[in-house]
XYZ file of C-alpha atoms in Angstrom:
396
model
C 21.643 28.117 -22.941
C 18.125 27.077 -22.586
C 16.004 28.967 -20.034
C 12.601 27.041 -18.008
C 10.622 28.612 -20.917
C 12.394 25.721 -22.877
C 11.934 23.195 -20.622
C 8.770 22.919 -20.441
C 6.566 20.573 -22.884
C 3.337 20.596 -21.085
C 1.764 23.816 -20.459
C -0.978 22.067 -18.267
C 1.489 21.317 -15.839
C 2.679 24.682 -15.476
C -0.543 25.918 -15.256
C -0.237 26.471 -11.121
C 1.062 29.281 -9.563
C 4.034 28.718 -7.828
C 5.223 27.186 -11.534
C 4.464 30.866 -13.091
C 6.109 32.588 -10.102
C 9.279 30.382 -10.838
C 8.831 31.378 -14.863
C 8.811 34.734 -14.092
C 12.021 35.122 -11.707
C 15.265 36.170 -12.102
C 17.293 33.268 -10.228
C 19.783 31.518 -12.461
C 18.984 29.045 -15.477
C 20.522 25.597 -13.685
C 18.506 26.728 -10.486
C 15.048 27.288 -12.210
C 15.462 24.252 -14.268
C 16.339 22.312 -11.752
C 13.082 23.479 -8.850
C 10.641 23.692 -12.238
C 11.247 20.067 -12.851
C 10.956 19.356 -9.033
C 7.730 20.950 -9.453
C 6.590 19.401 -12.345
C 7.243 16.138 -10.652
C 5.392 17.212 -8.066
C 2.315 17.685 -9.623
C 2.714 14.531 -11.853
C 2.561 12.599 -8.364
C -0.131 14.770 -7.597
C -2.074 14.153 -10.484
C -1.693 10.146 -10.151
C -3.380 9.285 -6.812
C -6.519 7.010 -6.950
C -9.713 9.083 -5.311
C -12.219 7.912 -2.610
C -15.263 7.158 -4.827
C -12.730 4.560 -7.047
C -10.992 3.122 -3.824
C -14.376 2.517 -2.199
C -16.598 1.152 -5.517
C -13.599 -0.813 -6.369
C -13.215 -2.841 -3.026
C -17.037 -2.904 -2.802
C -17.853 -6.367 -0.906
C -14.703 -7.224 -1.128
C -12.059 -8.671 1.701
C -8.334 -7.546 1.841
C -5.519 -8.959 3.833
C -2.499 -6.921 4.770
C 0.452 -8.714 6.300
C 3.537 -7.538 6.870
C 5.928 -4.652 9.123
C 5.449 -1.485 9.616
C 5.456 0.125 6.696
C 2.718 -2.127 5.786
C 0.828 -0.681 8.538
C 0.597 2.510 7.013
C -0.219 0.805 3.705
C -3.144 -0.789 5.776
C -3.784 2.658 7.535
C -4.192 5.070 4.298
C -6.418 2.077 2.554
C -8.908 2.419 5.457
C -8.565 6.262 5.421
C -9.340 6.544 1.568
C -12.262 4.242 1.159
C -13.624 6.453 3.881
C -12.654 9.913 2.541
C -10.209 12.108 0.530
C -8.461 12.734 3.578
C -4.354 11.926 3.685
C -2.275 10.017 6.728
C -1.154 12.841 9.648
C 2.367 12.318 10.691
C 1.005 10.918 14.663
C -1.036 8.431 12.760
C 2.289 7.096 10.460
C 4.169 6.840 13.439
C 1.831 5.428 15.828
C 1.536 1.694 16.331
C -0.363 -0.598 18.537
C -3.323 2.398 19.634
C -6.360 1.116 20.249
C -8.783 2.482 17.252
C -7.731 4.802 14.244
C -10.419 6.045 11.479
C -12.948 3.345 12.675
C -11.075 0.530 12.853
C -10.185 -1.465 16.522
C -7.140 -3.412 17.763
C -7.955 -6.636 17.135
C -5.450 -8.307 19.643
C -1.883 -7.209 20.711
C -0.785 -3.448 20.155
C -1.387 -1.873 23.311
C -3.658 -4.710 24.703
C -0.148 -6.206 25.596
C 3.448 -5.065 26.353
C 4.606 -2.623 23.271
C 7.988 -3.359 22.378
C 10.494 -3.606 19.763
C 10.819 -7.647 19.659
C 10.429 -10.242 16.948
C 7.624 -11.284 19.194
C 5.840 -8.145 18.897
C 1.867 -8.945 17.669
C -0.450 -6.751 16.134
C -3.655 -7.389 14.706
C -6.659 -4.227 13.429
C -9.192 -4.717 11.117
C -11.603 -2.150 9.831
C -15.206 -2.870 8.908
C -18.028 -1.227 7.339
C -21.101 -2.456 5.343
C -19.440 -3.303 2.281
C -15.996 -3.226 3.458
C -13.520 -5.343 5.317
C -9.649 -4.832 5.774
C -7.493 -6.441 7.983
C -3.858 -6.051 9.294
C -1.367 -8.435 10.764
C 2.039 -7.361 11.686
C 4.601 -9.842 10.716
C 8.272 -10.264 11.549
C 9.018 -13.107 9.338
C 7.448 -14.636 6.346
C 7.153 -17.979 8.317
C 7.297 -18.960 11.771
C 4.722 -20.273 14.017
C 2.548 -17.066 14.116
C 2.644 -16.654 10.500
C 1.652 -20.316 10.647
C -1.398 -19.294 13.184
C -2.371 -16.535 10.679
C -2.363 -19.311 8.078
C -4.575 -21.251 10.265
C -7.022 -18.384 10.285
C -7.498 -17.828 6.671
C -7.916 -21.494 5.877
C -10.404 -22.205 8.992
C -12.218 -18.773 8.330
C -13.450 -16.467 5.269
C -11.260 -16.314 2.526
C -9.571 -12.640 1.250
C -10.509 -11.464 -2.320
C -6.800 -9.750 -1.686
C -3.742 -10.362 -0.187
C -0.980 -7.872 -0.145
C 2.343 -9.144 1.392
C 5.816 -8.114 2.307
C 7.983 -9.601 4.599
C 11.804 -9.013 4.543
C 13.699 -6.286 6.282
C 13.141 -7.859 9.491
C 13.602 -10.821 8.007
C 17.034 -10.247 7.066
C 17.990 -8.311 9.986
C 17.306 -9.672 13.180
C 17.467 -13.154 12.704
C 20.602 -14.910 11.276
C 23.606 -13.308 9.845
C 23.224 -15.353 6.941
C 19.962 -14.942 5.600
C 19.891 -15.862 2.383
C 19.346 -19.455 2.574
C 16.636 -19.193 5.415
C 15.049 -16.791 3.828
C 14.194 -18.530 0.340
C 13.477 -21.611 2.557
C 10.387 -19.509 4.668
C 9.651 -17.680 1.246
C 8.870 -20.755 -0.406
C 6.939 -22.536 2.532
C 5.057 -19.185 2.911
C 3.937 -19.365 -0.601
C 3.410 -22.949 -0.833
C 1.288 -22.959 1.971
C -0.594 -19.714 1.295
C -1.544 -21.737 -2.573
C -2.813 -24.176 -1.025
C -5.350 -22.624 1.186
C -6.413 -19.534 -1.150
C -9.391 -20.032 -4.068
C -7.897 -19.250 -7.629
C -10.012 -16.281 -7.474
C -7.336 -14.851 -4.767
C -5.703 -11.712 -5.943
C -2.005 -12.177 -4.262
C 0.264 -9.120 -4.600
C 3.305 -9.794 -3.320
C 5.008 -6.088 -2.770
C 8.477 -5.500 -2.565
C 10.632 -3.382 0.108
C 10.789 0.020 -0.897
C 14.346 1.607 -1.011
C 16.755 2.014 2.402
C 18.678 4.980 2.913
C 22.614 4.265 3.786
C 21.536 5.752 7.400
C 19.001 4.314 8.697
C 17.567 3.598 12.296
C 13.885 2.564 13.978
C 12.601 0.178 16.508
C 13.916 -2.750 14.200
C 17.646 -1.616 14.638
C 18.531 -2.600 17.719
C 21.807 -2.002 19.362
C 22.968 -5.479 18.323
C 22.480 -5.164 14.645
C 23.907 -1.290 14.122
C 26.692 -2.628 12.276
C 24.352 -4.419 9.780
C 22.689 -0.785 8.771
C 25.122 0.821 5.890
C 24.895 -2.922 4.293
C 21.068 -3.568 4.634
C 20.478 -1.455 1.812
C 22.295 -3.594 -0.378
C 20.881 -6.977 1.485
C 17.134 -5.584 0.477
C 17.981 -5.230 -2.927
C 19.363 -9.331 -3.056
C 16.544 -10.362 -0.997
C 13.937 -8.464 -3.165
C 15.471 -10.361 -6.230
C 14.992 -13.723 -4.792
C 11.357 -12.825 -3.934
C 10.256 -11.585 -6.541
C 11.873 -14.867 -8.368
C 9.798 -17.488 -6.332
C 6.585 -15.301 -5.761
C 6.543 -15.052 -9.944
C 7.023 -18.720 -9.525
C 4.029 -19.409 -7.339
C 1.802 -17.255 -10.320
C 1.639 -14.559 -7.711
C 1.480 -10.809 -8.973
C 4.873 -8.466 -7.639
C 5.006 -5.086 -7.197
C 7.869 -3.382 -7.242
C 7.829 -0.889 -5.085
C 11.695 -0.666 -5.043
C 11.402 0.482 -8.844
C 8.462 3.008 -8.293
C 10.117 4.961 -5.432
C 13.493 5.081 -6.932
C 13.269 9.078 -8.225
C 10.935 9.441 -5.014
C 13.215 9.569 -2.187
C 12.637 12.937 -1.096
C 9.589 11.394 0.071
C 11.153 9.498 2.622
C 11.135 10.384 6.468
C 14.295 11.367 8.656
C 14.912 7.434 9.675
C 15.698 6.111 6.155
C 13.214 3.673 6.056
C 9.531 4.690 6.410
C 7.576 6.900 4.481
C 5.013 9.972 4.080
C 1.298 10.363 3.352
C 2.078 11.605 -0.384
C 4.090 8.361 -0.631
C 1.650 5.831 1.017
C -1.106 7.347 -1.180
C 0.988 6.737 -4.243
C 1.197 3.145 -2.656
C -2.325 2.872 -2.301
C -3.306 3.996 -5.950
C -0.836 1.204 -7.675
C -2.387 -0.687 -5.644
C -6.032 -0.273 -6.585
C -4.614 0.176 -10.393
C -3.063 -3.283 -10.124
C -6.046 -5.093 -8.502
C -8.028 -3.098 -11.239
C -5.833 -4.342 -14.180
C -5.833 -8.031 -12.895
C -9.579 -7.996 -12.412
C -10.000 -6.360 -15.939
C -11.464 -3.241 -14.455
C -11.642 0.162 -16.499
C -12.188 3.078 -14.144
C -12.819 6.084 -16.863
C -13.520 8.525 -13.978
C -10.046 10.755 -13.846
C -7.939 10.313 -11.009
C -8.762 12.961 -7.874
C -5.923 15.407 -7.979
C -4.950 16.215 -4.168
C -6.205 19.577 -3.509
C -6.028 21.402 -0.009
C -3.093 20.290 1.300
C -0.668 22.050 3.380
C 3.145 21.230 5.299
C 2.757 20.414 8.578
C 5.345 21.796 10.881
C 7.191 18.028 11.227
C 9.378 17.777 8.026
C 10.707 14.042 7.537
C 13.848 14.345 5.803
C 13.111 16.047 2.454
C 9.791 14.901 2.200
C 7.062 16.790 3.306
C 4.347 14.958 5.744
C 1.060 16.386 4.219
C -2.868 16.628 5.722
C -5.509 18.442 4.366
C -5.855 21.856 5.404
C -9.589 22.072 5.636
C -11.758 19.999 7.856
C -11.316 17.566 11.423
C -10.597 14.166 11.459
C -13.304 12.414 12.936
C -13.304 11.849 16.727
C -15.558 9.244 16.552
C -14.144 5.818 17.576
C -15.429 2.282 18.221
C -15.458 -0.343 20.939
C -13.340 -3.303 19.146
C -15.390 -6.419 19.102
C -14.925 -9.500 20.841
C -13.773 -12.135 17.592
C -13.366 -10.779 13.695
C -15.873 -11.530 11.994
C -16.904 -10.610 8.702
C -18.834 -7.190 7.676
C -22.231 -6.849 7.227
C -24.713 -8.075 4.029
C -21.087 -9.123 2.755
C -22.800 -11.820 1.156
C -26.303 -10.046 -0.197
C -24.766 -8.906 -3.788
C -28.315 -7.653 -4.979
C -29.087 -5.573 -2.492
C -26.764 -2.231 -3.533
C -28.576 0.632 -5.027
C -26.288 1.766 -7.197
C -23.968 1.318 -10.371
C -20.673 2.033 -10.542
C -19.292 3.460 -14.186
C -16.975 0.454 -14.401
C -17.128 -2.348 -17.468
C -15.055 -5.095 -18.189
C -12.578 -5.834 -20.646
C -9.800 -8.580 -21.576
C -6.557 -8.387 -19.409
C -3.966 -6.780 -21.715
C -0.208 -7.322 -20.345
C 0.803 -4.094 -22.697
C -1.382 -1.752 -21.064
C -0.234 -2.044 -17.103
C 2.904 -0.094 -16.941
C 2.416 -0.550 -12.879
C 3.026 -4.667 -13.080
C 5.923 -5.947 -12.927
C 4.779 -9.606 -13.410
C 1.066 -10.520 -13.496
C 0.237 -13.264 -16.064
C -3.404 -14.157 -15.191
C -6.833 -12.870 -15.497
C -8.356 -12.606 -11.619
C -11.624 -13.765 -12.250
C -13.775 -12.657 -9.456
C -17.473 -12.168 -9.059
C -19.287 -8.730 -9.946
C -21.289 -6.798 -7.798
C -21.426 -4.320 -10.193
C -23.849 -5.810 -12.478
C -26.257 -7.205 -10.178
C -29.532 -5.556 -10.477
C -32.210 -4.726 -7.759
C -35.376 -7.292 -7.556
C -38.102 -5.650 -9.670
C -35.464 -3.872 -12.093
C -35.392 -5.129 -15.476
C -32.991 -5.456 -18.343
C -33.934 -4.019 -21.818
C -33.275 -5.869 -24.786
């Protein structure tokens, strides 16, 4: 029989510690193997995650749209936490909805403005905004209605989004109709339609799909009058994701599976079987970036940051572990929101940014991006990157 010693094939990443300690002890084969490959996971996760300095030079003067639930909240929430820092989600700020300001950003309209409630009617709208940076957040309940038709309304009448990142469908297939399937390819495909029609070609469009269900689940979706819907949803996510994924590859939108990538990761998973932790949202955020990077023909050389400094808090979700770093206060500082959205700062003055990111461009090559599921254009989009400061000059 094979001891740990055997198991391992990369001596890097058993270079840490708690790796040795497990080399070294005395528990038996199956169990070391077993908590050394959990480990080794571990730090492959660890060793994946996109870093502040990429997230923020990457974005730079650019406009992203989130739309979707709540799990799409937090995907809204770590994106405006790392282009500000290295810093990781707490578990109050992945569980809080509707406050009135978090890392910068304001409540926008709804939230706590209004009633906060559990209801398909239930609005919520942040946006963060900085000099070179906008992101903004609209909670959805279903991929078309008359609000998504209002949010519609807003992007054609007002600045258009470099990106869009999308998902609508749990509530969607939950709290609605019993049969779903035929309204919800009919909304999917006026959503998309519609959303063609208004964004330039230059729009990046990710369409992400729902992330695995657990076979017990509950949150403020579930209400009393859908419990018996909850051991089959799982199943119904894993339909509707099909027929998304169908008609947003249809519409020449990019889809990310998300369903795929968090398959071996559900020990990351909280205690209600359907949200997430901070390890797991960052691991969101860096496909993320990695896919806009790919479709924009973007090489970052710089290595990706591996997450030092972070310790369990005391709040376990389920098997996962919510994580924060153990150094250093969030910062306390919060804004007044303003009275209408409107778009950040010199957002429009490319030659004004002292610096130069390492980035160049190449060709988009299909082979390389192990992270797309179906992307089959080039994003062509403008670059700030090689603009150059009046009075610099180009040698020949």
């Amino acid at each position: 029989m094979h001891g740990a010693k055997d198991f391992v094939h990369d001596p890097d990443l058993c270079a840490g510690s708690d790796c040795q300690q497990l080399l070294k002890s005395s528990v038996p084969v199956y169990q070391y193997t077993r908590d050394l490959r959990n480990l080794i996971n571990h730090k492959k996760e660890m060793m994946n995650l996109a870093s502040h300095q990429q997230c923020s030079q990457l974005l730079h003067n650019k406009f992203v749209l989130v739309l979707g639930d709540s799990i799409q909240r937090s995907v809204y929430k770590d994106l405006v936490l790392l282009l500000q820092s290295e810093k990781y989600l707490t578990w109050n700020q992945l569980k809080s909805k509707g406050e009135m300001n978090f890392e910068q950003d304001c409540l926008v309209e709804g939230g706590c403005l209004n009633q906060m409630h559990n209801g398909t009617e239930y609005r919520e709208v942040r946006q963060f905004q900085s000099a070179h940076h906008l992101v903004r957040f609209y909670f959805v309940t279903r991929i078309y209605n008359g609000y998504m038709q209002s949010i519609l309304k807003d992007i054609r009448h007002g600045m258009k989004p470099d990106v869009v990142i999308v998902n609508s469908c749990i509530w969607d297939i939950s709290r609605y109709k019993c049969n779903w399937i035929s309204d919800y390819k009919e909304n999917l495909n006026r959503f998309f339609e519609e959303l063609v029609a208004i964004l330039p070609k230059e729009t990046l469009v990710i369409w992400s799909l729902t992330m695995p269900l657990a076979k017990r689940i509950r949150g403020g979706f579930l209400i009393p009058e859908i419990e018996h819907k909850a051991s089959q949803l799982r199943y119904d996510v894993i339909e509707a994701n099909f027929y998304s994924a169908t008609l947003a590859d249809a519409y020449s939108m990019d889809v990310l599976d998300f369903h795929f990538q968090f398959r071996f990761s559900l020990h990351h998973r909280t205690k209600d079987g359907v949200h997430w932790n901070a390890l797991a949202h960052r691991k969101i955020t860096s496909l993320l970036l990695q896919h806009a990077a790919q479709a924009w023909g973007v090489i970052m050389p710089c290595p990706l940051t591996v997450a030092e400094n972070i310790e369990v808090t005391d709040q376990q979700p389920a098997n996962g572990n919510v994580i924060r770093p153990a150094k250093g206060n969030y910062d306390r500082h919060r804004r007044a929101p303003p009275s209408k959205i409107h778009a950040p700062v010199h957002r429009h003055a490319r030659n004004g940014f002292n610096y130069s990111p390492h980035y160049h461009f190449e060709p988009y090559y299909e082979h390389r991006h192990q992270h797309v599921m179906r992307s089959r254009h080039t994003r062509h989009h403008y670059v700030p990157y090689t603009c150059r400061r009046h009075g610099q000059h180009t040698s020949h």
